[in-house]
Coordinates of C-alpha atoms and ligand atoms in Angstrom, one line a residue:
M1 CA 0.0 0.0 0.0
R2 CA 1.3 3.5 -0.9
E3 CA 0.7 6.3 1.6
V4 CA 0.6 9.9 0.5
V5 CA 0.8 12.5 3.3
L6 CA -0.6 15.9 2.4
R7 CA 0.5 19.1 4.0
A8 CA -2.9 20.6 4.8
P9 CA -6.6 19.7 4.5
D10 CA -6.9 21.8 1.3
D11 CA -3.5 20.8 -0.2
Y12 CA -4.7 20.5 -3.8
E13 CA -1.1 21.1 -5.2
G14 CA 0.2 18.2 -3.0
W15 CA -2.5 15.9 -4.2
R16 CA -2.0 17.0 -7.8
D17 CA 1.7 16.3 -7.8
A18 CA 1.4 12.9 -6.0
A19 CA -1.6 11.9 -8.1
R20 CA 0.2 12.7 -11.3
A21 CA 3.2 10.6 -10.4
L22 CA 1.0 7.7 -9.2
A23 CA -1.3 7.7 -12.3
E24 CA 1.7 7.9 -14.7
G25 CA 3.0 4.8 -12.9
S26 CA -0.4 3.1 -13.4
V27 CA -0.7 2.7 -9.6
P28 CA -4.4 1.6 -9.0
P29 CA -6.6 3.7 -6.7
E30 CA -7.0 0.8 -4.2
A31 CA -3.3 0.7 -3.7
V32 CA -3.0 4.2 -2.3
V33 CA -3.9 5.7 1.0
W34 CA -4.3 9.5 1.3
R35 CA -3.7 11.3 4.6
V36 CA -3.4 14.9 5.8
A37 CA -0.3 15.5 7.9
D38 CA -2.2 16.3 11.1
D39 CA -4.6 13.3 10.9
A40 CA -3.7 10.1 12.7
P41 CA -2.0 7.5 10.5
D42 CA -3.9 4.4 9.5
L43 CA -2.5 1.7 11.7
F44 CA -3.2 -1.0 9.1
V45 CA -1.2 0.7 6.4
S46 CA 2.4 -0.1 6.0
P47 CA 3.9 2.5 3.6
S48 CA 6.6 0.2 2.5
E49 CA 4.2 -2.5 1.2
G50 CA 2.4 -2.3 -2.1
P51 CA 2.6 -3.0 -5.7
S52 CA 5.4 -1.5 -7.7
D53 CA 4.6 0.9 -10.6
G54 CA 2.8 -0.6 -13.6
P55 CA 3.6 0.4 -17.2
R56 CA 4.4 4.2 -17.6
R57 CA 1.7 6.1 -19.3
A58 CA 1.2 9.7 -20.5
L59 CA -1.5 11.4 -18.4
R60 CA -4.6 13.0 -19.8
V61 CA -6.3 15.6 -17.7
A62 CA -9.1 17.8 -19.0
R63 CA -9.4 21.4 -17.7
R64 CA -12.9 20.6 -16.5
F65 CA -11.6 18.0 -14.1
V66 CA -8.8 20.3 -12.8
D67 CA -11.5 23.0 -12.0
L68 CA -13.6 20.4 -10.2
A69 CA -10.6 18.9 -8.4
E70 CA -9.5 22.3 -7.0
L71 CA -12.9 22.7 -5.4
V72 CA -13.4 19.1 -4.3
A73 CA -10.0 19.1 -2.6
C74 CA -11.5 21.6 -0.1
H75 CA -14.5 19.4 0.7
K76 CA -14.8 18.1 4.2
D77 CA -15.3 14.5 3.1
P78 CA -12.3 12.6 4.5
E79 CA -12.3 10.4 1.4
R80 CA -12.0 13.4 -1.0
F81 CA -8.4 12.8 -2.1
A82 CA -8.9 9.1 -2.7
F83 CA -12.1 9.8 -4.6
L84 CA -10.4 12.3 -6.8
Y85 CA -7.6 9.9 -7.6
R86 CA -10.1 7.2 -8.5
V87 CA -11.8 9.6 -10.9
L88 CA -8.5 10.7 -12.4
C89 CA -7.6 7.0 -13.0
R90 CA -11.0 6.4 -14.6
L91 CA -10.5 9.4 -16.9
Q92 CA -7.5 7.8 -18.4
D93 CA -9.6 5.0 -19.8
E94 CA -12.8 6.9 -20.1
P95 CA -11.9 10.4 -21.4
R96 CA -15.6 11.4 -21.8
L97 CA -16.5 10.2 -18.4
L98 CA -17.5 13.7 -17.1
D99 CA -20.2 14.0 -19.8
I100 CA -22.0 10.9 -18.3
T101 CA -24.2 12.8 -15.8
T102 CA -25.8 9.5 -14.7
D103 CA -22.5 8.1 -13.6
E104 CA -22.3 7.8 -9.8
D105 CA -18.8 9.3 -9.6
V106 CA -19.6 12.2 -11.9
F107 CA -22.7 13.0 -9.9
R108 CA -20.7 12.9 -6.7
I109 CA -17.9 15.1 -7.9
E110 CA -20.3 17.7 -9.3
M111 CA -22.3 17.7 -6.0
M112 CA -19.1 18.0 -3.9
A113 CA -17.9 20.9 -6.1
K114 CA -21.2 22.6 -5.8
S115 CA -21.3 22.3 -2.0
V116 CA -17.8 23.9 -1.8
R117 CA -18.8 26.7 -4.2
R118 CA -21.8 27.4 -2.1
D119 CA -19.8 27.5 1.1
R120 CA -17.4 29.9 -0.4
H121 CA -20.3 32.1 -1.6
K122 CA -21.7 32.0 1.9
M123 CA -18.4 33.0 3.4
T124 CA -18.1 36.0 1.0
A125 CA -21.7 37.1 1.8
F126 CA -21.8 36.5 5.6
V127 CA -18.4 37.5 7.0
R128 CA -18.9 40.6 9.2
F129 CA -15.7 42.4 10.2
K130 CA -15.6 44.1 13.6
E131 CA -13.3 47.0 14.3
V132 CA -10.6 46.4 16.9
A133 CA -9.3 49.7 18.2
V134 CA -6.1 50.0 20.2
E135 CA -5.0 53.5 21.1
G136 CA -2.1 54.8 19.0
V137 CA -2.4 51.9 16.5
P138 CA -4.5 52.1 13.3
P139 CA -7.7 50.0 13.6
A140 CA -7.7 46.4 12.5
Y141 CA -10.7 44.3 11.5
L142 CA -11.5 40.9 12.8
A143 CA -14.2 38.4 11.7
W144 CA -15.3 35.0 12.9
F145 CA -16.7 32.5 10.5
E146 CA -17.5 28.8 10.6
P147 CA -17.2 27.3 7.1
E148 CA -18.5 23.9 6.3
H149 CA -15.5 22.9 4.2
H150 CA -11.8 23.8 4.1
I151 CA -12.3 27.0 2.2
V152 CA -10.3 29.7 4.0
A153 CA -7.5 29.8 1.4
L154 CA -10.0 29.5 -1.4
A155 CA -12.1 32.4 -0.3
A156 CA -9.4 34.7 1.0
P157 CA -8.5 36.4 -2.4
F158 CA -12.1 37.7 -2.5
F159 CA -11.6 39.6 0.7
V160 CA -8.2 40.9 -0.5
E161 CA -9.9 42.3 -3.6
R162 CA -12.8 43.8 -1.6
F163 CA -10.9 45.1 1.5
R164 CA -7.5 45.8 0.2
A165 CA -7.2 49.1 2.1
M166 CA -7.8 47.7 5.6
P167 CA -5.8 45.2 7.6
W168 CA -8.1 42.2 8.4
T169 CA -8.1 38.7 9.8
I170 CA -10.8 36.1 9.4
V171 CA -10.6 33.5 12.1
T172 CA -12.3 30.1 11.7
P173 CA -12.1 27.0 13.9
E174 CA -9.5 25.4 11.6
A175 CA -7.5 28.2 10.0
R176 CA -7.1 31.9 9.8
A177 CA -6.4 34.3 6.9
S178 CA -4.8 37.7 7.6
W179 CA -4.2 40.6 5.2
D180 CA -1.7 43.2 6.4
G181 CA -2.3 45.6 3.5
A182 CA 0.5 44.1 1.4
A183 CA 0.4 40.3 1.8
L184 CA -1.9 37.5 2.7
H185 CA -0.9 35.2 5.6
F186 CA -2.4 31.9 6.8
G187 CA -2.2 30.6 10.3
P188 CA -3.9 28.2 12.8
G189 CA -7.6 28.3 13.6
G190 CA -8.9 30.1 16.7
S191 CA -12.0 30.6 18.7
R192 CA -14.9 33.0 18.5
D193 CA -13.7 34.8 21.7
E194 CA -10.9 36.3 19.8
V195 CA -13.4 38.5 17.9
P196 CA -15.2 41.3 19.7
A197 CA -18.9 40.5 20.2
E198 CA -20.2 44.0 19.3
D199 CA -18.8 47.1 17.7
A200 CA -20.2 50.3 16.1
T201 CA -20.5 48.6 12.7
E202 CA -23.2 46.2 14.0
E203 CA -25.6 49.0 14.3
H204 CA -24.9 50.0 10.7
W205 CA -25.7 46.5 9.6
R206 CA -28.9 46.5 11.5
T207 CA -30.0 49.9 10.2
Y208 CA -29.1 48.7 6.7
Y209 CA -31.1 45.5 7.0
V210 CA -34.1 47.2 8.4
N211 CA -34.0 49.7 5.5
I212 CA -33.7 47.1 2.8
F213 CA -36.2 44.7 4.3
N214 CA -39.3 44.8 2.1
P215 CA -42.3 43.0 3.5
A216 CA -44.0 43.0 0.1
R217 CA -41.2 40.9 -1.3
L218 CA -40.9 38.5 1.7
K219 CA -40.3 34.9 0.8
V220 CA -39.3 33.1 3.9
D221 CA -38.1 29.8 2.4
A222 CA -36.0 31.5 -0.3
M223 CA -34.6 33.7 2.4
K224 CA -33.6 30.8 4.6
R225 CA -32.0 29.1 1.6
E226 CA -30.0 32.2 0.8
M227 CA -29.1 33.0 4.4
P228 CA -29.3 29.6 6.2
M229 CA -30.1 29.8 9.8
K230 CA -26.7 28.3 10.9
Y231 CA -25.1 31.6 9.9
W232 CA -27.5 33.8 11.8
K233 CA -25.7 33.6 15.2
N234 CA -22.7 35.6 13.7
L235 CA -24.8 38.1 11.8
P236 CA -25.7 41.3 13.7
E237 CA -28.8 41.8 11.5
A238 CA -30.0 38.3 12.1
Q239 CA -31.7 39.1 15.4
L240 CA -34.0 41.4 13.4
I241 CA -35.2 38.7 11.0
A242 CA -37.8 36.9 13.1
P243 CA -39.5 40.0 14.4
L244 CA -39.5 41.6 10.9
I245 CA -41.0 38.5 9.4
R246 CA -43.6 38.4 12.1
A247 CA -44.3 42.0 11.6
A248 CA -44.6 41.5 7.9
G249 CA -47.1 38.7 8.4
N250 CA -49.1 40.8 10.7
D251 CA -48.9 43.7 8.3
E252 CA -50.4 41.5 5.6
A253 CA -53.1 40.1 7.9
R254 CA -53.8 43.6 9.1
M255 CA -54.3 44.9 5.6
V256 CA -56.7 42.1 4.8
A257 CA -58.6 42.1 8.1
T258 CA -58.6 45.4 9.8
P259 CA -57.3 48.9 9.5
Q260 CA -56.1 48.8 13.1
K261 CA -52.5 48.4 14.1
T262 CA -51.9 45.1 15.9
V263 CA -48.1 44.6 15.5
P264 CA -46.5 42.6 18.4
K265 CA -44.5 44.7 20.8
R266 CA -41.0 43.6 19.9
A267 CA -41.6 43.6 16.2
A268 CA -43.4 47.0 16.6
T269 CA -40.2 48.4 18.1
I270 CA -38.1 47.2 15.2
V271 CA -40.6 48.4 12.6
A272 CA -40.8 51.7 14.4
R273 CA -37.0 51.9 14.1
A274 CA -37.3 51.3 10.4
D275 CA -40.0 53.9 10.1
E276 CA -37.9 56.3 12.1
A277 CA -34.9 55.7 9.8
R278 CA -37.0 56.3 6.7
A279 CA -38.7 59.3 8.3
T280 CA -35.3 60.8 9.2
R281 CA -34.2 60.2 5.7
D282 CA -37.2 62.0 4.2
A283 CA -37.8 64.6 6.9
P284 CA -36.9 68.2 6.6
P285 CA -33.2 68.8 7.5
P286 CA -32.0 69.5 11.0
P287 CA -30.6 73.0 11.6
A288 CA -27.1 73.4 10.1
V289 CA -24.4 72.3 12.4
H290 CA -20.7 73.2 12.1
G291 CA -18.6 70.6 13.9
G292 CA -14.9 70.0 14.0
M293 CA -13.3 67.5 11.6
G294 CA -16.1 65.2 10.6
G295 CA -18.5 67.1 12.9
N296 CA -21.4 65.3 14.5
G297 CA -24.0 66.4 11.9
L298 CA -21.9 64.9 9.1
D299 CA -21.1 61.7 11.1
A300 CA -24.8 61.1 11.7
L301 CA -25.7 61.9 8.1
K302 CA -23.0 59.4 6.9
R303 CA -24.3 56.7 9.2
E304 CA -27.7 57.2 7.8
A305 CA -26.4 57.3 4.2
L306 CA -24.7 53.9 4.7
A307 CA -28.1 52.2 4.5
C308 CA -29.2 54.1 1.4
T309 CA -31.4 52.3 -1.1
R310 CA -32.7 55.3 -2.9
C311 CA -31.7 53.9 -6.2
D312 CA -30.6 50.5 -7.5
L313 CA -26.8 51.2 -7.4
H314 CA -26.6 50.0 -3.8
R315 CA -27.4 46.5 -5.0
F316 CA -24.1 46.1 -6.8
A317 CA -21.7 48.6 -5.2
T318 CA -19.6 47.6 -2.2
Q319 CA -20.6 50.5 0.0
V320 CA -21.7 54.1 0.2
V321 CA -18.7 56.4 -0.4
F322 CA -19.6 59.4 1.6
G323 CA -17.9 62.9 1.5
E324 CA -14.8 63.4 3.6
G325 CA -13.0 66.4 5.0
L326 CA -13.3 69.4 7.3
S327 CA -16.8 70.2 8.4
T328 CA -15.9 73.9 8.5
A329 CA -14.2 73.9 5.1
D330 CA -14.4 77.0 3.0
L331 CA -14.2 75.0 -0.2
V332 CA -16.3 71.9 -1.0
F333 CA -15.5 69.9 -4.1
V334 CA -18.2 67.8 -5.7
G335 CA -17.2 65.1 -8.1
E336 CA -19.3 62.6 -10.0
Q337 CA -19.3 59.2 -8.3
P338 CA -16.8 56.9 -6.6
G339 CA -14.6 54.8 -8.9
D340 CA -13.5 51.2 -8.4
K341 CA -10.8 52.0 -5.8
E342 CA -13.1 54.4 -3.9
D343 CA -15.8 51.8 -3.8
L344 CA -13.5 49.2 -2.3
A345 CA -11.9 51.6 0.2
G346 CA -15.0 53.7 1.1
K347 CA -13.2 57.0 0.5
P348 CA -13.7 59.6 -2.2
F349 CA -11.0 60.5 -4.8
I350 CA -8.3 58.1 -3.8
G351 CA -7.9 56.3 -7.2
P352 CA -6.1 57.6 -10.4
A353 CA -8.4 60.7 -10.7
G354 CA -7.9 61.3 -7.0
S355 CA -4.1 61.3 -7.3
L356 CA -4.2 63.8 -10.2
F357 CA -6.7 65.9 -8.2
D358 CA -4.4 65.8 -5.2
R359 CA -1.4 66.9 -7.3
A360 CA -3.4 69.8 -8.8
L361 CA -4.7 70.9 -5.4
G362 CA -1.1 71.0 -4.1
E363 CA 0.0 73.1 -7.1
A364 CA -2.9 75.5 -6.6
G365 CA -2.0 75.9 -2.9
I366 CA -5.1 74.2 -1.6
D367 CA -4.7 71.9 1.4
R368 CA -7.1 69.0 0.8
S369 CA -7.2 68.3 4.5
R370 CA -8.8 71.8 5.0
A371 CA -11.4 71.2 2.3
Y372 CA -14.3 68.8 2.0
V373 CA -14.5 66.4 -1.0
T374 CA -17.7 64.6 -2.0
N375 CA -19.6 63.2 -5.0
A376 CA -22.9 63.8 -6.6
V377 CA -23.6 60.1 -6.5
K378 CA -22.4 58.1 -3.5
H379 CA -22.5 54.5 -5.0
F380 CA -20.2 53.2 -7.7
K381 CA -21.9 52.5 -11.0
F382 CA -20.1 50.0 -13.2
E383 CA -20.4 47.4 -15.8
P384 CA -18.7 44.1 -15.0
R385 CA -16.3 43.1 -17.8
G386 CA -14.5 39.8 -16.9
K387 CA -12.9 40.4 -13.6
R388 CA -12.9 44.2 -14.1
R389 CA -15.6 46.7 -13.2
I390 CA -15.8 49.4 -15.8
H391 CA -17.1 52.9 -14.7
K392 CA -20.5 53.8 -16.1
K393 CA -21.7 57.4 -16.0
P394 CA -24.6 57.9 -13.6
G395 CA -28.0 58.7 -15.1
V396 CA -30.1 61.7 -14.2
G397 CA -32.4 59.4 -12.2
E398 CA -29.4 58.3 -10.0
I399 CA -28.1 61.8 -9.6
N400 CA -31.6 62.9 -8.5
A401 CA -32.0 60.0 -6.1
C402 CA -28.7 60.8 -4.5
H403 CA -29.2 64.6 -4.5
H404 CA -30.7 64.3 -1.0
W405 CA -27.3 63.4 0.5
L406 CA -25.5 66.2 -1.2
E407 CA -28.2 68.6 -0.2
E408 CA -27.9 67.5 3.5
E409 CA -24.1 67.7 3.4
L410 CA -24.2 71.2 2.0
K411 CA -26.7 72.4 4.6
I412 CA -24.3 71.3 7.3
L413 CA -21.2 72.5 5.6
R414 CA -22.3 75.9 4.3
P415 CA -19.0 76.5 2.5
K416 CA -17.9 79.8 1.0
L417 CA -17.6 78.2 -2.4
T418 CA -18.7 74.9 -3.9
I419 CA -16.6 73.6 -6.9
A420 CA -18.5 71.5 -9.4
L421 CA -16.1 69.0 -11.0
G422 CA -17.8 68.1 -14.2
A423 CA -21.3 67.7 -15.5
S424 CA -22.8 65.3 -12.9
A425 CA -21.9 67.8 -10.2
I426 CA -23.4 70.7 -12.1
R427 CA -26.6 68.7 -12.6
S428 CA -26.9 67.8 -8.9
L429 CA -26.0 71.3 -7.7
T430 CA -28.1 73.3 -10.1
G431 CA -30.8 70.8 -11.2
Q432 CA -29.9 71.6 -14.8
S433 CA -27.8 70.0 -17.5
A434 CA -25.0 72.0 -19.0
S435 CA -21.9 71.4 -21.1
V436 CA -19.0 71.8 -18.8
L437 CA -16.8 73.6 -21.2
S438 CA -19.5 76.3 -21.9
V439 CA -19.6 77.3 -18.2
R440 CA -16.1 76.4 -17.1
G441 CA -14.3 79.0 -15.0
T442 CA -17.6 80.8 -14.2
V443 CA -19.7 81.0 -11.0
L444 CA -23.2 79.7 -11.2
T445 CA -25.8 80.3 -8.5
S446 CA -27.4 77.3 -6.9
A447 CA -30.4 77.5 -4.6
L448 CA -28.9 74.6 -2.8
A449 CA -25.2 75.6 -2.5
G450 CA -25.0 79.3 -3.1
P451 CA -22.1 80.1 -5.5
V452 CA -20.8 77.2 -7.5
F453 CA -17.6 77.5 -9.4
V454 CA -17.3 75.2 -12.4
T455 CA -14.3 73.3 -13.7
V456 CA -13.6 70.0 -15.4
H457 CA -13.5 66.6 -13.7
P458 CA -10.0 65.3 -13.1
S459 CA -10.8 62.1 -15.0
F460 CA -11.4 64.3 -18.1
L461 CA -7.6 65.0 -18.0
L462 CA -6.8 61.3 -17.7
R463 CA -8.7 60.6 -20.9
L464 CA -7.0 63.1 -23.1
P465 CA -5.2 61.3 -25.9
D466 CA -1.8 63.1 -26.2
E467 CA 0.7 64.5 -23.8
E468 CA 0.6 68.0 -25.2
S469 CA -3.2 68.4 -24.5
Q470 CA -2.7 66.7 -21.1
R471 CA -0.1 69.2 -20.1
T472 CA -2.2 72.2 -21.3
E473 CA -5.4 71.0 -19.8
Y474 CA -3.8 70.1 -16.5
A475 CA -2.3 73.6 -16.3
R476 CA -5.8 75.1 -17.0
F477 CA -7.2 72.9 -14.3
V478 CA -4.6 74.1 -11.8
E479 CA -5.5 77.7 -12.8
D480 CA -9.2 77.0 -12.2
L481 CA -8.4 75.7 -8.7
R482 CA -6.3 78.8 -8.0
A483 CA -9.1 81.0 -9.2
A484 CA -11.6 79.1 -7.0
K485 CA -9.3 79.6 -4.0
A486 CA -9.0 83.3 -4.6
L487 CA -12.7 83.7 -5.0
A488 CA -13.4 82.0 -1.7
A489 CA -10.7 84.1 0.0
N490 CA -11.9 87.4 -1.4
G491 CA -15.6 87.2 -1.2
D492 CA -18.0 85.8 1.3
A493 CA -20.7 83.4 0.3
G494 CA -23.2 86.0 -0.6
G495 CA -20.7 88.4 -2.2
L496 CA -19.8 86.2 -5.2
Q497 CA -21.4 87.4 -8.3
A498 CA -22.8 84.9 -10.7
T499 CA -20.8 85.1 -14.0
G500 CA -22.2 82.1 -15.8
T501 CA -25.6 81.3 -17.1
L502 CA -27.2 78.0 -17.8
L503 CA -29.4 77.7 -20.8
Ligands
URA601 N1 -14.3 60.3 -9.6 C1 -15.2 60.9 -8.8 O1 -16.0 61.7 -9.3 N2 -15.2 60.7 -7.5 C2 -14.4 59.9 -6.9 O2 -14.5 59.8 -5.7 C3 -13.4 59.2 -7.7 C4 -13.4 59.4 -9.1

């Protein structure tokens, strides 16, 4: 009997190398025992015994089998490696085996791969990071998750892509994955106690969940399939599910039977919270507040905006990218919408357009940390293309839906001058469409923002085809920023004269 000892429970590469050598030597499946290093050895196996290699043969492996094997190697079935080797051996004599869907092994391999895929999907959907704050050290993010299969390494790249800008660790009973901002590391498993039970983000999740919960669309069975109950204990929003469902049932019954309110007490509290959140969202604004950096008014507004579902963009974007900067800023810059990098990091203007913007601000003598930078639309709109997400211009409907947040930001900020970077910002600030180049360098008046100075969006400069026009246009952009700075310094908010007109 041959014994193969694999490094780890998900050691696909170890299995592949050993399986290739064994199959090339025509070693039959029943002559091999597969074991993971930490598992106890099989007392009845003597590694020295066993048939010698049969005739050498060239191995045939279809891509489809490789894709399945990579997943199945992560399955919790202790027989997975032996099973995969058996299928590999069968494929040598039956190259079309995987097409025979009625074959028991084919059915089994497909089912196992499906189960691993599903587990990976659940992990990507239900991991909830909690902030761990230690004074003097940047915050780290920890999450606890209990996967069904050995999928930590399989799922980790997803979290790197999504949360590249923050250091995080996902702890599971069997293994952990950590991202330090530059590299991914794997380590031993841990326990739930390592992860704080509650943090400020929990409330965001709950508010978000209450806001997206739609009783008219409630399908309890489908919901349990999508969010199986075994994950609920680690989801902050899960404690709302039962009362919301009960309340929804009652709502329906109430509508049918009686116009009176008969919502149970706990559910009523939750529903009242949802109503409150919606009412706050739609209510007239609170009086303007000027706080310090990220003043209270802005913080509260941002918290509320995180649960925004005013248009469909929230369904695909990673998160709301709210404005950032000084709440007493003289200058407020309004861009179009976050890009790919901003969407992942949750911060405005940090990608390629943001770098160019920063450089131009510096040359114009504007300190970004003393300004406030935001966008007309707070969710990233994109079109998936392969693994990439390609920016799509927001439509008027999306700009209008998001206008509320910009309006509330400006009521709190009351800057001396708002700078519209491009057409979407003009649209949101003035309610009208205009060609940027026709009003560039002029001041428009906006009922919402007072004086609005217009210039191009920095990504316009990135799209210019040749170096010459890039240089000229960049210099003009810096000039515009200097002019905006001078305008804000010389005039007060009311004193700026409108110099541009919108047709
Ligand atoms: N473009 C924008 O308009 N805003 C950003 O935050 C990034 C790119």
